[in-house]
XYZ file of C-alpha atoms in Angstrom:
489
model
C 0.455 -0.055 -0.019
C 0.818 3.527 -0.236
C 0.517 6.590 2.314
C -1.240 9.733 1.319
C -2.035 13.058 3.218
C -3.581 16.145 2.574
C -3.664 19.530 4.611
C -5.398 22.409 4.194
C -4.820 25.574 6.098
C -6.395 29.051 6.595
C -4.110 31.473 5.221
C -3.814 33.335 8.620
C -2.690 29.837 10.550
C 0.719 29.998 8.708
C 3.535 32.289 7.785
C 3.917 33.103 4.331
C 7.992 32.404 4.272
C 6.955 28.827 3.241
C 7.164 27.400 6.495
C 4.135 25.858 8.443
C 4.154 27.902 11.416
C 2.942 25.830 14.439
C 1.829 22.946 12.174
C 5.509 22.060 11.057
C 5.837 19.464 13.590
C 2.465 18.215 12.723
C 2.798 18.041 9.260
C 6.179 16.079 9.236
C 4.718 13.422 11.619
C 2.037 12.651 8.909
C 4.707 12.525 6.208
C 6.648 10.346 8.504
C 3.756 7.745 8.831
C 3.295 8.326 4.917
C 6.752 7.064 4.283
C 6.135 4.230 6.533
C 3.570 2.910 4.304
C 5.417 3.838 0.951
C 9.159 3.344 1.527
C 10.202 3.035 -2.282
C 9.384 6.821 -2.997
C 7.956 9.677 -0.900
C 7.569 13.274 -2.270
C 5.251 16.433 -1.382
C 3.666 19.587 -3.048
C 2.042 22.522 -1.991
C -0.292 25.281 -3.580
C -2.016 28.480 -2.592
C -5.753 29.652 -3.524
C -6.109 33.317 -3.812
C -8.582 36.031 -3.586
C -7.324 38.987 -5.411
C -3.359 39.167 -4.313
C -4.254 37.490 -0.882
C -3.373 33.736 -0.380
C -6.919 32.352 1.058
C -6.091 28.778 1.478
C -2.601 27.075 1.546
C -2.667 23.345 0.928
C 0.353 20.702 0.912
C 0.117 17.097 -0.090
C 2.198 14.116 0.467
C 2.359 10.888 -1.149
C 4.769 7.823 -0.827
C 5.020 4.790 -2.822
C 5.239 0.883 -2.339
C 6.211 -0.469 -5.703
C 3.819 -3.168 -6.745
C 3.297 -2.535 -10.680
C 5.765 -2.345 -13.238
C 9.495 -3.320 -13.956
C 11.844 -3.553 -10.795
C 14.373 -0.913 -9.935
C 13.782 2.986 -10.225
C 13.307 3.225 -14.084
C 9.884 1.244 -13.077
C 8.882 3.361 -10.265
C 5.790 5.832 -10.988
C 6.228 8.991 -8.371
C 3.467 10.753 -6.460
C 1.501 13.122 -6.129
C 0.279 13.041 -9.452
C 0.088 16.628 -10.878
C -1.715 17.487 -14.001
C -0.808 20.121 -16.197
C -3.827 22.423 -14.860
C -1.990 21.846 -11.212
C -4.722 19.406 -10.043
C -3.358 16.909 -7.630
C -4.218 13.533 -7.311
C -2.865 11.136 -4.243
C -3.636 7.540 -4.366
C -3.394 4.356 -2.364
C -4.900 1.326 -3.842
C -4.717 -1.552 -6.343
C -6.956 -1.550 -9.365
C -8.080 -5.271 -10.594
C -10.641 -4.438 -12.734
C -12.819 -1.366 -13.944
C -10.028 0.139 -16.308
C -7.677 -1.758 -18.312
C -4.465 -1.579 -16.641
C -1.492 -3.680 -18.135
C 1.290 -5.223 -15.731
C 3.973 -2.740 -16.650
C 1.398 0.074 -16.215
C 0.714 2.250 -12.958
C -3.069 2.029 -11.824
C -2.785 5.078 -10.081
C -1.587 6.829 -13.365
C -3.898 5.634 -15.455
C -7.015 6.371 -13.074
C -5.642 10.030 -12.983
C -5.543 10.536 -16.933
C -9.182 9.112 -16.893
C -10.089 11.612 -14.282
C -8.417 14.396 -15.767
C -9.454 13.408 -19.146
C -13.263 13.678 -17.732
C -15.047 17.250 -16.692
C -13.580 16.549 -13.482
C -16.914 16.879 -11.771
C -18.920 14.541 -9.001
C -20.900 13.028 -11.783
C -18.019 11.943 -14.246
C -15.760 10.792 -11.118
C -18.404 8.579 -9.812
C -19.174 7.121 -12.843
C -15.331 6.222 -13.233
C -15.318 4.795 -9.928
C -18.512 2.779 -9.894
C -16.556 0.265 -12.280
C -13.674 -0.120 -10.218
C -12.722 -3.339 -8.423
C -9.859 -3.456 -5.939
C -8.821 -1.620 -2.791
C -8.105 1.842 -2.659
C -8.803 5.282 -1.035
C -8.077 8.517 -2.753
C -7.764 12.695 -2.266
C -8.105 14.389 -5.497
C -7.873 18.512 -5.540
C -9.292 19.688 -9.099
C -7.726 23.374 -9.153
C -9.601 24.787 -12.052
C -13.296 23.997 -10.316
C -11.540 24.316 -7.014
C -13.118 21.174 -5.485
C -11.798 18.722 -3.465
C -12.753 15.013 -3.929
C -12.136 11.793 -1.969
C -13.257 8.464 -0.956
C -12.705 4.570 -0.230
C -13.587 1.854 -1.708
C -17.037 0.235 -0.929
C -15.554 -2.430 1.402
C -13.086 -0.138 3.446
C -9.997 -2.131 2.656
C -7.863 1.282 2.566
C -8.039 3.808 5.335
C -8.743 7.558 4.705
C -8.999 9.683 8.186
C -10.723 13.265 8.195
C -10.029 16.137 10.709
C -12.170 19.155 10.115
C -11.288 22.381 11.622
C -11.949 23.882 15.394
C -11.312 27.125 16.401
C -8.383 25.746 18.465
C -7.232 23.753 15.692
C -8.160 25.397 12.205
C -6.540 22.963 9.963
C -8.419 20.085 7.840
C -6.672 17.056 7.498
C -6.931 13.845 5.126
C -4.511 11.068 6.061
C -4.005 7.165 5.589
C -3.277 7.235 9.181
C -3.133 9.259 12.411
C -0.146 10.547 14.247
C 0.491 11.229 18.079
C -1.010 14.844 17.670
C -4.079 15.046 20.123
C -6.585 15.449 17.014
C -9.814 14.127 16.893
C -10.451 11.894 13.727
C -13.102 9.975 11.940
C -12.811 7.502 9.202
C -14.844 8.134 6.511
C -17.631 6.309 5.404
C -17.582 3.832 2.448
C -20.741 4.755 1.175
C -20.103 7.394 -1.079
C -17.840 10.142 -2.815
C -17.154 13.072 -0.756
C -16.625 16.785 -1.807
C -15.398 20.175 -0.321
C -15.695 23.210 -1.907
C -12.842 25.447 -1.568
C -13.993 28.814 -2.409
C -14.002 30.231 0.870
C -12.363 30.401 4.593
C -10.915 27.202 5.914
C -14.222 27.048 8.074
C -16.862 27.568 4.772
C -14.674 24.600 3.380
C -15.556 22.543 5.974
C -19.185 23.606 6.228
C -19.418 22.593 2.399
C -18.554 19.044 3.223
C -20.808 16.760 1.023
C -20.998 12.878 0.646
C -22.947 11.871 -2.729
C -23.868 8.225 -2.712
C -22.151 6.228 -5.390
C -23.670 5.347 -8.889
C -24.318 1.473 -9.319
C -21.312 -0.263 -8.723
C -20.199 -4.247 -8.998
C -20.684 -4.046 -4.827
C -24.484 -3.330 -5.093
C -25.613 -6.452 -4.930
C -23.763 -7.526 -1.904
C -25.401 -4.747 0.244
C -28.182 -7.175 1.439
C -27.839 -10.706 2.843
C -29.392 -13.944 1.354
C -32.265 -14.807 4.076
C -33.700 -17.636 1.594
C -33.884 -20.362 4.232
C -32.854 -23.708 2.251
C -34.909 -27.021 2.263
C -34.603 -28.988 5.050
C -33.218 -31.801 2.795
C -30.139 -30.381 1.229
C -28.606 -31.967 -1.983
C -25.096 -32.769 -2.084
C -22.880 -29.794 -3.379
C -21.761 -30.375 -6.744
C -18.163 -31.185 -7.713
C -18.847 -27.988 -10.262
C -19.912 -25.688 -7.576
C -16.764 -26.568 -5.405
C -14.798 -26.195 -8.231
C -16.015 -22.922 -9.025
C -15.043 -21.579 -5.449
C -12.011 -22.358 -5.520
C -11.195 -21.157 -8.972
C -12.788 -17.963 -7.925
C -10.189 -18.029 -4.609
C -7.770 -18.798 -6.763
C -8.190 -16.230 -9.385
C -8.195 -13.606 -6.636
C -4.892 -14.702 -5.302
C -3.439 -14.669 -8.489
C -4.215 -11.054 -9.002
C -2.712 -9.808 -5.924
C 0.717 -11.669 -6.323
C 1.238 -11.528 -10.387
C 4.464 -9.424 -11.367
C 5.612 -8.669 -7.876
C 8.568 -6.487 -9.074
C 12.015 -7.092 -7.719
C 13.010 -3.566 -6.988
C 14.622 -4.048 -3.295
C 18.525 -3.930 -3.009
C 18.176 -7.666 -1.730
C 16.772 -8.966 -4.496
C 18.935 -7.338 -7.165
C 22.518 -8.085 -5.490
C 21.554 -11.857 -4.065
C 22.526 -14.671 -6.270
C 19.822 -16.759 -4.870
C 16.048 -15.919 -5.196
C 14.560 -14.020 -2.248
C 11.159 -13.956 -0.851
C 9.021 -11.208 -2.657
C 5.655 -12.954 -1.017
C 4.825 -13.790 2.621
C 1.601 -14.959 4.117
C 0.232 -14.030 7.512
C 0.450 -17.722 8.682
C -1.553 -18.666 11.893
C -2.060 -22.559 10.622
C -5.600 -21.902 10.326
C -7.281 -23.201 7.191
C -7.283 -19.853 5.723
C -4.253 -18.806 5.809
C -3.067 -22.154 4.789
C -5.362 -22.325 1.794
C -4.094 -19.207 0.618
C -0.125 -20.329 1.208
C -0.932 -23.309 -0.768
C -2.842 -21.108 -3.917
C 0.072 -18.785 -3.873
C 2.741 -21.396 -4.559
C 1.122 -21.801 -8.268
C 1.618 -18.164 -9.087
C 5.016 -17.808 -7.570
C 8.265 -18.951 -9.613
C 9.104 -22.537 -8.291
C 12.720 -21.082 -7.310
C 11.484 -18.403 -5.127
C 11.024 -18.797 -1.195
C 7.576 -18.083 0.367
C 7.692 -16.481 4.348
C 5.338 -17.551 6.546
C 5.297 -14.872 8.927
C 3.557 -16.509 12.322
C 3.666 -14.010 15.268
C 3.835 -15.244 18.771
C 3.331 -13.165 21.895
C 5.181 -13.944 25.323
C 2.578 -14.103 27.977
C 3.658 -12.949 31.311
C 1.466 -14.669 33.269
C 2.715 -18.263 32.039
C 6.415 -17.282 32.436
C 8.066 -19.868 34.793
C 5.191 -22.064 34.561
C 6.357 -24.520 32.171
C 3.801 -27.464 31.712
C 3.802 -30.445 29.168
C 1.858 -29.207 26.256
C -0.182 -32.091 25.453
C -1.527 -32.350 28.807
C -2.072 -28.456 28.836
C -4.260 -29.226 25.706
C -6.077 -32.042 26.846
C -7.540 -30.288 30.018
C -8.513 -27.186 27.513
C -10.214 -29.626 25.722
C -11.903 -31.475 28.460
C -13.270 -28.209 29.898
C -14.612 -26.889 26.580
C -16.444 -30.114 25.746
C -17.712 -30.187 29.303
C -19.188 -26.367 29.065
C -20.872 -27.686 25.285
C -22.503 -30.828 27.038
C -24.339 -28.266 29.144
C -25.229 -26.305 26.581
C -26.245 -29.125 24.675
C -24.021 -28.086 22.036
C -21.858 -31.202 21.927
C -22.242 -33.644 19.618
C -20.224 -36.926 19.882
C -18.035 -38.022 17.271
C -19.547 -40.701 15.199
C -17.230 -41.362 13.014
C -13.126 -41.979 12.962
C -11.642 -38.747 12.658
C -8.332 -39.000 11.182
C -5.174 -38.758 13.023
C -3.423 -35.406 13.168
C -0.003 -35.054 10.945
C 2.680 -34.975 13.518
C 5.301 -32.481 13.134
C 8.776 -34.339 12.789
C 10.474 -31.812 15.362
C 9.082 -30.442 18.142
C 9.111 -26.355 18.076
C 11.967 -25.263 20.330
C 10.550 -21.678 20.966
C 9.567 -22.091 24.639
C 7.923 -19.177 25.756
C 6.407 -18.703 22.381
C 4.155 -22.378 22.078
C 1.188 -20.397 21.640
C -1.655 -22.334 19.753
C -0.792 -20.503 16.423
C 3.161 -21.283 16.670
C 2.110 -24.859 17.280
C -0.768 -25.229 14.462
C 1.260 -23.124 12.044
C 4.263 -25.611 12.498
C 1.812 -28.538 11.838
C 0.536 -26.991 8.450
C 4.345 -26.172 7.471
C 4.669 -29.891 7.225
C 1.814 -30.187 5.049
C 2.537 -27.724 2.790
C 5.990 -29.426 2.533
C 4.376 -32.694 1.671
C 1.808 -30.811 -0.972
C 4.495 -28.716 -2.199
C 7.854 -30.291 -1.735
C 9.401 -28.039 -4.324
C 8.708 -24.973 -2.825
C 11.481 -23.499 0.393
C 9.111 -22.288 2.849
C 10.539 -19.945 5.478
C 8.596 -20.023 8.598
C 9.318 -16.872 10.362
C 8.851 -17.059 14.153
C 7.961 -13.525 14.981
C 8.573 -13.591 18.887
C 7.270 -10.582 20.378
C 8.690 -10.118 24.197
C 5.929 -8.851 26.406
C 8.150 -5.469 27.230
C 8.399 -4.615 23.439
C 4.662 -5.236 23.067
C 3.970 -2.597 25.505
C 6.627 -0.305 24.278
C 5.017 -0.391 20.563
C 1.797 -0.085 22.054
C 1.260 3.841 21.902
C 2.113 3.567 17.893
C -0.080 0.749 17.510
C -2.613 2.778 19.118
C -1.865 5.798 16.845
C -1.840 3.731 13.731
C -5.047 2.139 14.564
C -6.839 5.287 15.536
C -10.021 5.714 15.501
C -10.517 2.103 16.371
C -9.912 1.762 20.139
C -11.419 -1.156 21.564
C -9.093 -4.557 22.939
C -9.990 -6.621 19.822
C -8.754 -3.710 17.713
C -5.665 -3.239 19.559
C -5.419 -7.375 19.643
C -5.648 -7.566 15.969
C -3.549 -4.641 15.453
C -0.749 -5.913 17.322
C -0.877 -9.155 15.258
C -0.628 -7.445 11.903
C 2.021 -4.596 13.218
C 4.506 -7.416 14.622
C 3.792 -10.009 11.520
C 4.213 -7.176 9.307
C 7.443 -5.932 10.311
C 8.620 -9.388 9.329
C 11.462 -9.324 11.996
C 12.044 -12.904 13.515
C 13.856 -16.417 13.192
C 13.556 -18.673 10.224
C 12.353 -22.001 12.218
C 15.249 -24.484 11.886
C 17.670 -21.427 11.314
C 19.509 -22.058 14.842
C 18.225 -18.923 16.017
C 19.619 -16.653 13.295
C 17.777 -13.325 12.628
C 16.148 -12.567 9.486
C 13.992 -9.914 8.013
C 11.233 -10.510 5.331
C 12.156 -8.843 2.438
C 8.514 -9.776 1.047
C 6.711 -6.627 -0.367
C 3.209 -8.564 -0.399
C 1.443 -9.976 2.341
C -1.291 -12.187 2.032
C -3.568 -12.860 4.834
C -7.115 -15.200 5.592
C -8.848 -12.178 7.348
C -12.484 -12.185 6.574
C -12.896 -15.540 5.666
C -14.112 -16.366 8.606
C -16.894 -13.860 8.532
C -17.865 -15.023 5.013
C -17.913 -18.428 5.265
C -19.342 -18.691 9.201
C -15.950 -19.955 10.650
C -16.541 -18.884 14.124
C -17.744 -20.970 17.005
C -20.305 -18.495 17.480
C -21.489 -19.311 14.094
C -22.119 -23.447 15.238
C -23.632 -22.127 18.310
C -26.152 -19.955 16.629
C -27.388 -22.955 14.042
C -27.262 -25.463 16.840
C -29.564 -23.092 18.632
C -31.791 -21.561 16.207
C -31.102 -23.394 12.952
C -30.654 -21.678 9.375
C -32.881 -19.045 10.935
C -30.298 -18.053 13.678
C -27.195 -18.717 11.543
C -28.412 -15.890 8.831
C -28.986 -13.508 11.852
C -25.508 -14.255 13.381
C -24.246 -14.100 9.836
C -26.057 -10.530 9.341
C -23.798 -8.885 12.203
C -20.654 -9.558 9.997
């Protein structure tokens, strides 16, 4: 992904010696957050809008690039912010898979900008162009001739975009991919439409002109409501064709995300042996395991794939060693006992195949968390299914103290989300995406993943009813109960 930020100041809020006055630190922090999201390139631009000879509004925009399209190296990198011949500014964070034809050696952000610039540049033309797009995105577009500012996210909200509106104490309007540590009130913009702001007045008049216009019909409109049709009591067996179609769609989705990843980092260009361009956030669950298996067929066989597995140190269990098999058995007995009391337990009527055993038990000690153990089991399965592939199982071990030290940064990055569950998920994503750990079996040698694209199975449990709460809802309320529970996702 890339990073984008735009700041709009009233002319009385900054000095006219090209500095940002009291907002210099704020802007530098936002730009730093942008650079972390796009390490291959970053730049900024600025302009002023005038009433007569006096500057009325000062605007600065920053963009960074994570190079995922086009040839490797600097020669294949498309820089941004994109600036049109009319002075318009376009900051883009996204990937286009369908809707606008983009060749593998072309930049999708530039193609979209050219399409927008070739239109009248108004809300109707912008909505029409966006209606056919498939892929994650967030953008900010300043159309200078009309002095209008437009911004939006994709309908599924796969890219973040935060908004801070000016207040008497902080007369500044901000749009950014991620917040920083300054105590400002941000809100995450909705995915329901395209936003616009008129820049023809003062900073506060601009804020009052904020408008959200619903999207035109898009490829996602059919997903807004859940199919509540209850199937007949006697279900016919799922056909092989349906299963194959599902796998084919999922495989095509994986292919579109891993095809033609450029090798433009120093390690890739200078190494005599291939290095990993792809990583998988790997818990060992069926979702991440299937994603890793499908990715294997779309990555050259001589390249490794990094399996990033996070383990957090739990201070409550330090110094209390216990045989893992005994501990697991105790947990399972407690779970079965609870399910029997609730009437949810159904004894097995068929023989369950024995679980594949890892030849060498993990030697990570403190970090023998459930995801580590299941991850190692699935590593053996991937080795069996794809023996040609070098699978780097990266043990990302996070000491408790390090987790606490990084907590304020993680909370700033995930803002405005603020629940305990949000923090738990954000911690796992933050430490996994850094890719710093030890490759299992490497005798403790430190390793940092060079992968530029990371895949995860997030969302599969919501889409396919994979949580235990879905099972409970079905057992207690049948199909009606399951549909009601699924609608909460």
